[in-house]
Coordinates of C-alpha atoms in Angstrom, one line a residue:
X1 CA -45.6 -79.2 -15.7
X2 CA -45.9 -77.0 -12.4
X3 CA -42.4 -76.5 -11.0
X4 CA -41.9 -79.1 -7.5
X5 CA -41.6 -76.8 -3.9
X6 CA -38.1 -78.0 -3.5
X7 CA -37.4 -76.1 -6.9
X8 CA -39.2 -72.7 -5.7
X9 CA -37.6 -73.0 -2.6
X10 CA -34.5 -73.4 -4.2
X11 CA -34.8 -70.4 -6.3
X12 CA -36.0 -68.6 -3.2
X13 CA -32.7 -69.7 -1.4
X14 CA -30.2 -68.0 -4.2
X15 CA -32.5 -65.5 -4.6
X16 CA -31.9 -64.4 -0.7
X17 CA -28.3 -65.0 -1.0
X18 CA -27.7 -62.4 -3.7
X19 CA -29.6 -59.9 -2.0
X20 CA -27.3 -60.7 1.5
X21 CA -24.1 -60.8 -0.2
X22 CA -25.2 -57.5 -2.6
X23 CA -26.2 -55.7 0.8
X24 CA -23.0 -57.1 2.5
X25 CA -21.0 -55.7 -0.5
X26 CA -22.8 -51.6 -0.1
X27 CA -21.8 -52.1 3.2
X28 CA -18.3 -52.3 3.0
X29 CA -18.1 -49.7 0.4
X30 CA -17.7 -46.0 2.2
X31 CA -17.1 -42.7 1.7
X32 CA -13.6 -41.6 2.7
X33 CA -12.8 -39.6 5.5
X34 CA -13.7 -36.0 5.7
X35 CA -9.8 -34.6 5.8
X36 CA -10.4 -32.4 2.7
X37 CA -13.4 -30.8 4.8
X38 CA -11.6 -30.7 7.5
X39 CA -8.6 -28.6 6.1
X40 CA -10.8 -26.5 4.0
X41 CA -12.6 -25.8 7.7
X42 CA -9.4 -25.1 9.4
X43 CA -8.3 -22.7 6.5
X44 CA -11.4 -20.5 6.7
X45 CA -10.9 -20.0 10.4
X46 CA -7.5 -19.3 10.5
X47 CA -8.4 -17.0 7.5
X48 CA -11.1 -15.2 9.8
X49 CA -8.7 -15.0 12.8
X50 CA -6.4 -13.2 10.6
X51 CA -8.8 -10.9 9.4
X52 CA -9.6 -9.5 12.7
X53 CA -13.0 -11.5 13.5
X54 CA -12.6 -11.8 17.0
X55 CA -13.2 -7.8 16.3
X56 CA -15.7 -7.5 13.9
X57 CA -17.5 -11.2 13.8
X58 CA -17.0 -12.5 16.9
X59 CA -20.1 -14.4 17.1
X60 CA -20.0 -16.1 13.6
X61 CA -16.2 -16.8 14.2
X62 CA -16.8 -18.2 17.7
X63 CA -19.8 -20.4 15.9
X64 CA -16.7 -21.5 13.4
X65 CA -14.5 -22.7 16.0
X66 CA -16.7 -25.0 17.8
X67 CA -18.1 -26.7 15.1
X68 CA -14.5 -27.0 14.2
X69 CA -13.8 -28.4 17.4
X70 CA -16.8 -30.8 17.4
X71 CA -15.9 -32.0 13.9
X72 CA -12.9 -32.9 14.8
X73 CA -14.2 -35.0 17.9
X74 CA -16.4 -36.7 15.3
X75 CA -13.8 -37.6 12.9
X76 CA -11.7 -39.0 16.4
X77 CA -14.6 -41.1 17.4
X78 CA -15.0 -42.7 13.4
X79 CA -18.3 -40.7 12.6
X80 CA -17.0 -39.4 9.0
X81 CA -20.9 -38.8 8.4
X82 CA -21.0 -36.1 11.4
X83 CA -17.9 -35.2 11.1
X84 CA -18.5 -34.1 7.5
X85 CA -21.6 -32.1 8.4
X86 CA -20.0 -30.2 10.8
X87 CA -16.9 -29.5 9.0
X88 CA -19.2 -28.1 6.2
X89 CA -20.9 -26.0 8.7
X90 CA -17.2 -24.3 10.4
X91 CA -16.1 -23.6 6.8
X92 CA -19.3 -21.7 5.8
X93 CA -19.0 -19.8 9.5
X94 CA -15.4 -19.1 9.0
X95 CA -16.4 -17.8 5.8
X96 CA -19.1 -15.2 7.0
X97 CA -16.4 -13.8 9.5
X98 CA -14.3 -13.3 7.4
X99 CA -16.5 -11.7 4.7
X100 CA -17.8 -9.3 7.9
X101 CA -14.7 -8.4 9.3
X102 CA -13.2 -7.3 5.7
X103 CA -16.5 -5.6 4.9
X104 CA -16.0 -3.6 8.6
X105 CA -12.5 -2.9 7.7
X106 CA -12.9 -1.9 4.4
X107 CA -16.0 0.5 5.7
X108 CA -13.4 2.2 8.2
X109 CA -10.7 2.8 5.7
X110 CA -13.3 4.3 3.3
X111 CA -14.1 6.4 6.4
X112 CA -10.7 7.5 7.4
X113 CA -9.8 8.4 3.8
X114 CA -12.9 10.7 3.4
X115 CA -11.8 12.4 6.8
X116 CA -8.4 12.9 4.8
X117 CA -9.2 14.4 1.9
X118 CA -11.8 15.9 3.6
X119 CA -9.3 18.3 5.7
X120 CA -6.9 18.3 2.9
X121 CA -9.7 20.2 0.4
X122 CA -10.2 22.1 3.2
X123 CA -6.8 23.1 3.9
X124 CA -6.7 23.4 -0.3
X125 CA -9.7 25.9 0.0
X126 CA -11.3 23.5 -3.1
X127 CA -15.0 23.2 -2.7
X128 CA -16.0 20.0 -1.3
X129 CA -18.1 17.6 -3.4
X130 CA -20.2 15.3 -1.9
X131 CA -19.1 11.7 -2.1
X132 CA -21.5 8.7 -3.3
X133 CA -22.6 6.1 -0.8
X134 CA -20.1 2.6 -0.4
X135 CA -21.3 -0.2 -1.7
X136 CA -21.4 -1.2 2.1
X137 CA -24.3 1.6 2.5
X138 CA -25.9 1.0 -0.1
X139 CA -29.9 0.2 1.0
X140 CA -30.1 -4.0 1.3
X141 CA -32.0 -5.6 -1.0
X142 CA -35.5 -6.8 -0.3
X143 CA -35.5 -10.4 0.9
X144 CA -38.5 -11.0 1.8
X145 CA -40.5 -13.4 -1.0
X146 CA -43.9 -14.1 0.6
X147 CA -45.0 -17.7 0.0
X148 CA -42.0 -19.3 -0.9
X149 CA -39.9 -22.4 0.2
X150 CA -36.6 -21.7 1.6
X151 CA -34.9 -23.0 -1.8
X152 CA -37.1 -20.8 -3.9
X153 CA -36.2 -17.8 -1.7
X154 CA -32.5 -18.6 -1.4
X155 CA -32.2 -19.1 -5.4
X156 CA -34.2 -15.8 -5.6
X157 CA -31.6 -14.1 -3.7
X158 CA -29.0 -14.6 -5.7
X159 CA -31.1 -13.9 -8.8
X160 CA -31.3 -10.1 -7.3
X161 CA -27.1 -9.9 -6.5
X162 CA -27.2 -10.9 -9.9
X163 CA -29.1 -8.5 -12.1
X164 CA -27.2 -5.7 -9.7
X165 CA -25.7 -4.2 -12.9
X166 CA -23.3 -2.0 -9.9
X167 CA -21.9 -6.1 -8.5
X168 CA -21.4 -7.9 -11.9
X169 CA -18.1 -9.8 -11.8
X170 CA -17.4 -9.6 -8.0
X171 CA -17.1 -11.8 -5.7
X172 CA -17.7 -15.1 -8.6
X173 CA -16.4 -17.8 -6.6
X174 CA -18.6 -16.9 -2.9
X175 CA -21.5 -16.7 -5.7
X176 CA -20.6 -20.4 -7.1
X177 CA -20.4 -21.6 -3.4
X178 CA -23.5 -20.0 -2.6
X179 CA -25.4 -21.6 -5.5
X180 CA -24.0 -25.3 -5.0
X181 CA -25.3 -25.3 -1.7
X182 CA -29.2 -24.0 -2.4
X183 CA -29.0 -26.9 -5.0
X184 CA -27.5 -29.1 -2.9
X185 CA -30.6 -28.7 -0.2
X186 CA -32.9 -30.5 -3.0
X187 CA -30.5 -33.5 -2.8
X188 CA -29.8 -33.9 0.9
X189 CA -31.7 -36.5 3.2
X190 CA -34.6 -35.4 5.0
X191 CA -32.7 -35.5 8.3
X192 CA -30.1 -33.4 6.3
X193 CA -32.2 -30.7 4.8
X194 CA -32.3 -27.9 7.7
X195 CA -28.5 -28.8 8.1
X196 CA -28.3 -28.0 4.1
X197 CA -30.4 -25.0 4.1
X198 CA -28.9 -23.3 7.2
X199 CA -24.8 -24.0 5.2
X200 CA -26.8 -22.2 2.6
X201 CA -28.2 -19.7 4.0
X202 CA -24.8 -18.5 5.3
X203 CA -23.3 -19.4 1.9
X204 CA -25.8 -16.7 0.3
X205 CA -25.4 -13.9 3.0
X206 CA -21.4 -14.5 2.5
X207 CA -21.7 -14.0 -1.1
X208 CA -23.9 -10.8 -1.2
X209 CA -21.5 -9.1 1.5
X210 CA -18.4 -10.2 -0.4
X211 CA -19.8 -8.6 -3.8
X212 CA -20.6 -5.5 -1.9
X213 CA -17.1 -5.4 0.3
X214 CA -15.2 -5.7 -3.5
X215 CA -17.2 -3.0 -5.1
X216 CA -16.7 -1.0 -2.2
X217 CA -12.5 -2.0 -2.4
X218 CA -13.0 0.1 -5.4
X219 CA -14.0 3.0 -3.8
X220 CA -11.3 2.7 -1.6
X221 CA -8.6 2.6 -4.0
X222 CA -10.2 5.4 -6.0
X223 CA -9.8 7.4 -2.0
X224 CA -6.6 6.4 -1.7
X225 CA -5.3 7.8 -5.1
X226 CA -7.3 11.1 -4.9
X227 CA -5.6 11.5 -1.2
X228 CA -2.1 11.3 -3.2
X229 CA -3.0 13.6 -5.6
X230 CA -4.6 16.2 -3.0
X231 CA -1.1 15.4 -1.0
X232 CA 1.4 16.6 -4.1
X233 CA -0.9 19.4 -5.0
X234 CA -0.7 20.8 -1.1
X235 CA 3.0 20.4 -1.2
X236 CA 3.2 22.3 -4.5
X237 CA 1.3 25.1 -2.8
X238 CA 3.9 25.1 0.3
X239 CA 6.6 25.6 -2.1
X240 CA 5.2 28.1 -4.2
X241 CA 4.6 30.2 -0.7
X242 CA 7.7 29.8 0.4
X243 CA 9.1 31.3 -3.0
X244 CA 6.7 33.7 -2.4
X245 CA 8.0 34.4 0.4
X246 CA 11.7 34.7 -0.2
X247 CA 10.7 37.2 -2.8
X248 CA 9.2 39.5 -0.4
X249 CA 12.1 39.3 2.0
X250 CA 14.3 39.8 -0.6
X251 CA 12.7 43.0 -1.9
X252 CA 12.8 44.0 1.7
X253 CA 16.5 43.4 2.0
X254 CA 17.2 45.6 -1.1
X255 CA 15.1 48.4 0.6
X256 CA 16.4 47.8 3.9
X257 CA 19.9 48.3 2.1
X258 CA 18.9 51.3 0.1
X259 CA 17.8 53.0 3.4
X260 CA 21.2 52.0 5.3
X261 CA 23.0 53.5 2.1
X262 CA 21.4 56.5 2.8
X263 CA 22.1 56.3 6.5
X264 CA 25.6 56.1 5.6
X265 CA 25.6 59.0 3.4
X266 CA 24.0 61.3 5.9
X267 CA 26.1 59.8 9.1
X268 CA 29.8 60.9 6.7
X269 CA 29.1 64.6 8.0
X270 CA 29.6 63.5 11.8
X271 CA 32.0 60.3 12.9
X272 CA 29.8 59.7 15.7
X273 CA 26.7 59.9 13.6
X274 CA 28.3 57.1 11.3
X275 CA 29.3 55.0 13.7
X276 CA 25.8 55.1 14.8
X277 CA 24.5 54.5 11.3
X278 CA 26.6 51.5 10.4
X279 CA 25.8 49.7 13.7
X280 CA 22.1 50.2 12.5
X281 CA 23.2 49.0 9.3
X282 CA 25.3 45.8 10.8
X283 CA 22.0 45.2 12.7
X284 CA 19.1 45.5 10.0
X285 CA 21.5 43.6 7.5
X286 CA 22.5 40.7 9.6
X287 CA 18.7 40.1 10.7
X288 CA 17.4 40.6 7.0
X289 CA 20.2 37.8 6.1
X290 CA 19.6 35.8 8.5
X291 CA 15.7 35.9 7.5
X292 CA 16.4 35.7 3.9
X293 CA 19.1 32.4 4.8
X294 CA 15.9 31.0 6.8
X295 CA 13.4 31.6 4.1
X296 CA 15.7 29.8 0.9
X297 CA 16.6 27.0 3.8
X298 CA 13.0 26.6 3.8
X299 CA 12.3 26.6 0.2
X300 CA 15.3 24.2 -0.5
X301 CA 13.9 21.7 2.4
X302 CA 10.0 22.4 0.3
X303 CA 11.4 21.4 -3.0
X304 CA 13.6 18.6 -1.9
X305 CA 10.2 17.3 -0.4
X306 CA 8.3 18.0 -4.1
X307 CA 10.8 16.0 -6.0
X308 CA 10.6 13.2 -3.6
X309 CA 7.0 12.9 -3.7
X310 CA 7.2 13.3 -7.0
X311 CA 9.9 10.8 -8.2
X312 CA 8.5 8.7 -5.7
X313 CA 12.4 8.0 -3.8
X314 CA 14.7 9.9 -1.4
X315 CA 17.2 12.1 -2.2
X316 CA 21.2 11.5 -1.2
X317 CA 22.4 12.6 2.2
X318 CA 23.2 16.6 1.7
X319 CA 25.3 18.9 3.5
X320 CA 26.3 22.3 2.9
X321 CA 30.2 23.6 2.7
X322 CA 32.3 26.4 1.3
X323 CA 31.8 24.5 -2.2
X324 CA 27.9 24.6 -2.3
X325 CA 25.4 21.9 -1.7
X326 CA 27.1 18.6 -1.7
X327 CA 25.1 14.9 -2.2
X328 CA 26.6 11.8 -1.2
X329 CA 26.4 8.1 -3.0
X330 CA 28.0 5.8 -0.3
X331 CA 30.0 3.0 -1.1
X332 CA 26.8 0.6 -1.5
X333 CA 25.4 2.7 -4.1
X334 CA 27.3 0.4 -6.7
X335 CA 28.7 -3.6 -6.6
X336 CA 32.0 -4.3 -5.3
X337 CA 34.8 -3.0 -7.9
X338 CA 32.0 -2.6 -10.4
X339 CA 30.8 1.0 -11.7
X340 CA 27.2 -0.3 -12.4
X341 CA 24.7 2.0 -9.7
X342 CA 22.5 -0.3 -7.6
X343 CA 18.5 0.5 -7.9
X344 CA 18.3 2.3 -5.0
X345 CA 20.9 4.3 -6.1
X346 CA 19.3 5.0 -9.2
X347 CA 16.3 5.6 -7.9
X348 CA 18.0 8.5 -5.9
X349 CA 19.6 9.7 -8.6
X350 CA 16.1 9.9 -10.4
X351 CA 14.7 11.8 -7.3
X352 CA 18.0 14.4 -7.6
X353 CA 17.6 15.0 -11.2
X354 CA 13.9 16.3 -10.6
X355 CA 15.4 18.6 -7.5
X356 CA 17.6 20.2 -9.3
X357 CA 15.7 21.1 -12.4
X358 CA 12.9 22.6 -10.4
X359 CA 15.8 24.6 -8.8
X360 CA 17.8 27.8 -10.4
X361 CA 20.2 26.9 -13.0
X362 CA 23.2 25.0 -11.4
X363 CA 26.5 23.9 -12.4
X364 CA 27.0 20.1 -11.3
X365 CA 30.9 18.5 -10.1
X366 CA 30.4 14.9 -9.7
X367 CA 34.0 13.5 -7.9
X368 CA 34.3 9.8 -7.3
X369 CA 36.4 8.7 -4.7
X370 CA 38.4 4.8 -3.7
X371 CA 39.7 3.7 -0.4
X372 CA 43.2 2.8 -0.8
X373 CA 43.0 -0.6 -1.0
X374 CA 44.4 -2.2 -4.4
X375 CA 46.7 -0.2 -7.5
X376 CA 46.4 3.6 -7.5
X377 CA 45.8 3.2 -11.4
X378 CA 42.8 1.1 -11.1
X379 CA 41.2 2.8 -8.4
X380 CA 41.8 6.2 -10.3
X381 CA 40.1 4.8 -13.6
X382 CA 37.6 2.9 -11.3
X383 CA 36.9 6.7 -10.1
X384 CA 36.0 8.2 -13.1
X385 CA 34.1 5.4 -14.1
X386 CA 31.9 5.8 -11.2
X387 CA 31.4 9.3 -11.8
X388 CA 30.7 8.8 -15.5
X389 CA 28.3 6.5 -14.3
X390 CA 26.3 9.4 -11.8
X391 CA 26.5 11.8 -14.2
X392 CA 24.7 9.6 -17.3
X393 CA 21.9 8.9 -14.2
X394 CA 21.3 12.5 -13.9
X395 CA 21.1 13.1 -17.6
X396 CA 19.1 10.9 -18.2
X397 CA 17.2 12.1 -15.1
X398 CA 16.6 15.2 -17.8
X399 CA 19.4 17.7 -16.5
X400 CA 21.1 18.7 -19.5
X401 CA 24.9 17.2 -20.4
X402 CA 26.8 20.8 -20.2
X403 CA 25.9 21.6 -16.8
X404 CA 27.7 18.4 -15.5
X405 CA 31.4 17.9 -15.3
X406 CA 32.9 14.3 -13.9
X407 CA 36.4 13.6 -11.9
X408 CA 38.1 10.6 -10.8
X409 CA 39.7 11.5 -8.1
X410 CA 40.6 7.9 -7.2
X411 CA 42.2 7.4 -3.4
X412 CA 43.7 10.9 -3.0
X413 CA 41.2 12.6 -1.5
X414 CA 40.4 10.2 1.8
X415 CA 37.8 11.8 4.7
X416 CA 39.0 8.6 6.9
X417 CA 41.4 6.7 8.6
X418 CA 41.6 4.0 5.3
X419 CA 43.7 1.6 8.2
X420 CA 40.2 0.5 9.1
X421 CA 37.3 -0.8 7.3
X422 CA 35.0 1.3 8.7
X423 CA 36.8 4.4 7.7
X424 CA 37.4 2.5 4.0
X425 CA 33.5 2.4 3.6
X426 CA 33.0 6.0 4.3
X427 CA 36.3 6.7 1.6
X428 CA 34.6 4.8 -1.3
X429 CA 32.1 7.8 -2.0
X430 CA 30.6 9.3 -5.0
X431 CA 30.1 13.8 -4.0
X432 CA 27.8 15.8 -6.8
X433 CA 28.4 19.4 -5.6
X434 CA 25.4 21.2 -6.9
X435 CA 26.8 25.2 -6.8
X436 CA 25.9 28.7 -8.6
X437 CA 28.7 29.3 -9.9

């Protein structure tokens, strides 16, 4: 039995009803707005800013900010479709900048640190050696693939940044970027695909420049340590002059001596003569001392400057009195009412211990000294403490135990008026008096 027309037409009927309620239904189903691609857009820019684009990328950065600016307007109007797009699009610009504008940096640094150790070898008399390329000069890889689509010849790209044996392991996450994009061309809408392959396109020039910029990071930390070493050695050379130096002038002294000795024996015959002689002799003596006082000033200044480079700290204020050479821990150098040195302290104390064992043979007096504030007992065993406390720091700074002696000398010895605070600070000191004797 055929079915009747008002039955087809029936089935018609339901049939066009499903389709207008499915079609209704896609229809209100959306994609959410583009606020993550928005942020990730404003992050890259700001990103590039701060790396100096306006500098070294201006154009890619200025491309950056108004598709920024235009992505926003789309998102204002309700267009999260274009809004999307061109959010994409200021992300992948931003990123470019700010792969260029670290690649430029990194490029000058290399540049300036070459210049450095350059003069410094020079200066060393050490043979320059002739430096291989950065990985920012190195010659750019062919990119030309004849007869290809522009998927094919994106992929291939990448292909060659990765079988560079000289780039493995750098710059991973531009490289994932890079390749989500080429495949995401394949995917997109044919209105969409130039859009795709242009995001990229920029995607795949950002990775290869970021690879390159890291390698070349590298070199620039490799620079950076050889300038340090090439800096410690030059000041080791300085130093040893300068001994050198003092040497001479004191040989000089002792003949200069031995010659006014003989002056003096010779002028005894005539009182006129003598006098004579020993104002010759006050002369040559007081300029060779004076020369001699210069040239161990010098050497002292030298090897404080060795031990700092060294230890990698500063040494204690220093002055010099009738007692020797005498350092100074201020009160900050430990806690309130504690004996326990602070790390900068002990890092001074580090740089001190390597001073004076590259000097003579020294005898060490470490005093500690209180304001007057609290009991005299406590601030007397407080004293010692503190001094105790220095001299295990040198110690274990390698000078050895029986050339260091430690007094409390509590609040008897003030150098202040201990009325006011200020002059209380300066009387809670720690003094190591490096002498000779």
């Amino acid at each position: 039995m055929r079915p009747s027309f008002a039955h087809l037409s029936g089935t018609r009927h339901a049939r066009l009803c499903g389709l207008v309620i499915a079609f209704a239904l896609s229809a209100c189903a959306s994609t959410p707005p583009p606020t993550n691609e928005l942020a990730a857009a404003q992050q890259a820019v700001s990103r590039a800013e701060n790396a100096d684009a306006d500098q070294y990328a201006a154009a890619e950065l200025a491309a950056a900010r108004n598709a920024l600016s235009a992505a926003q307007a789309a998102m204002a109007r309700g267009d999260d479709d274009q809004a999307r797009m061109l959010a994409d699009s200021a992300a992948a610009d931003g990123e470019l900048a700010f792969a260029r504008s670290r690649a430029a940096t990194t490029r000058a640094e290399i540049e300036q640190r070459r210049a450095e150790i350059a003069s410094l070898r020079q200066r060393l008399q050490i043979d320059a050696t002739g430096e291989p390329a950065s990985a920012l000069d190195w010659p750019a890889p062919d990119t030309n693939f004849a007869a290809q689509d522009p998927v094919a010849a994106l992929s291939q790209r990448l292909a060659v940044l990765d079988t560079d044996t000289r780039l493995q392991g750098m710059a991973a996450y531009e490289r994932l970027r890079a390749r989500q994009s080429v495949d995401a061309i394949a995917m997109a809408r044919s209105r969409q695909r130039e859009q795709a392959r242009q995001l990229a396109e920029r995607r795949v020039e950002t990775a290869e420049i970021a690879a390159r910029t890291e390698a070349a990071r590298r070199e620039a930390d490799r620079l950076d340590r050889e300038r340090s070493d090439l800096l410690v050695e030059a000041s080791r050379q300085e130093a040893d002059r300068a001994r050198q130096e003092a040497e001479r002038l004191r040989i000089e002294a002792q003949i200069q001596a031995e010659e006014a000795q003989r002056l003096r024996a010779a002028a005894e015959a005539e009182a006129s003569a003598r006098q004579q002689a020993e104002e010759i002799i006050l002369d040559v003596a007081g300029d060779q001392a004076a020369k001699l006082s210069a040239a161990r000033e010098k050497e002292a200044a030298l090897a404080r400057k060795e031990a700092e480079l060294t230890a990698g700290g500063r040494l204690p204020p220093a002055r010099r009195d009738a007692r020797g050479e005498v350092f100074t821990l201020a009160g900050d150098a430990f806690a309130s009412g504690r004996a326990t040195l602070t790390s900068s302290a002990s890092a001074s104390l580090r740089v001190l211990g390597a001073y004076l064992q590259a000097g003579p043979a020294a005898n060490v007096l470490i005093e500690g000294h209180t304001d007057g504030q609290g009991e005299a007992g406590a601030n007397q065993r407080l004293s010692q403490q503190r001094a105790d406390a220095v001299a295990a720091a040198l110690t274990a700074a390698g000078l050895p135990r029986s050339r260091i002696r430690a007094l409390g000398r509590g609040e008897s010895e003030p150098v202040a008026d201990d009325t006011t605070a200020a002059g209380r600070a300066r009387n809670r000191r720690v003094e190591i008096i490096v002498s000779g004797e």
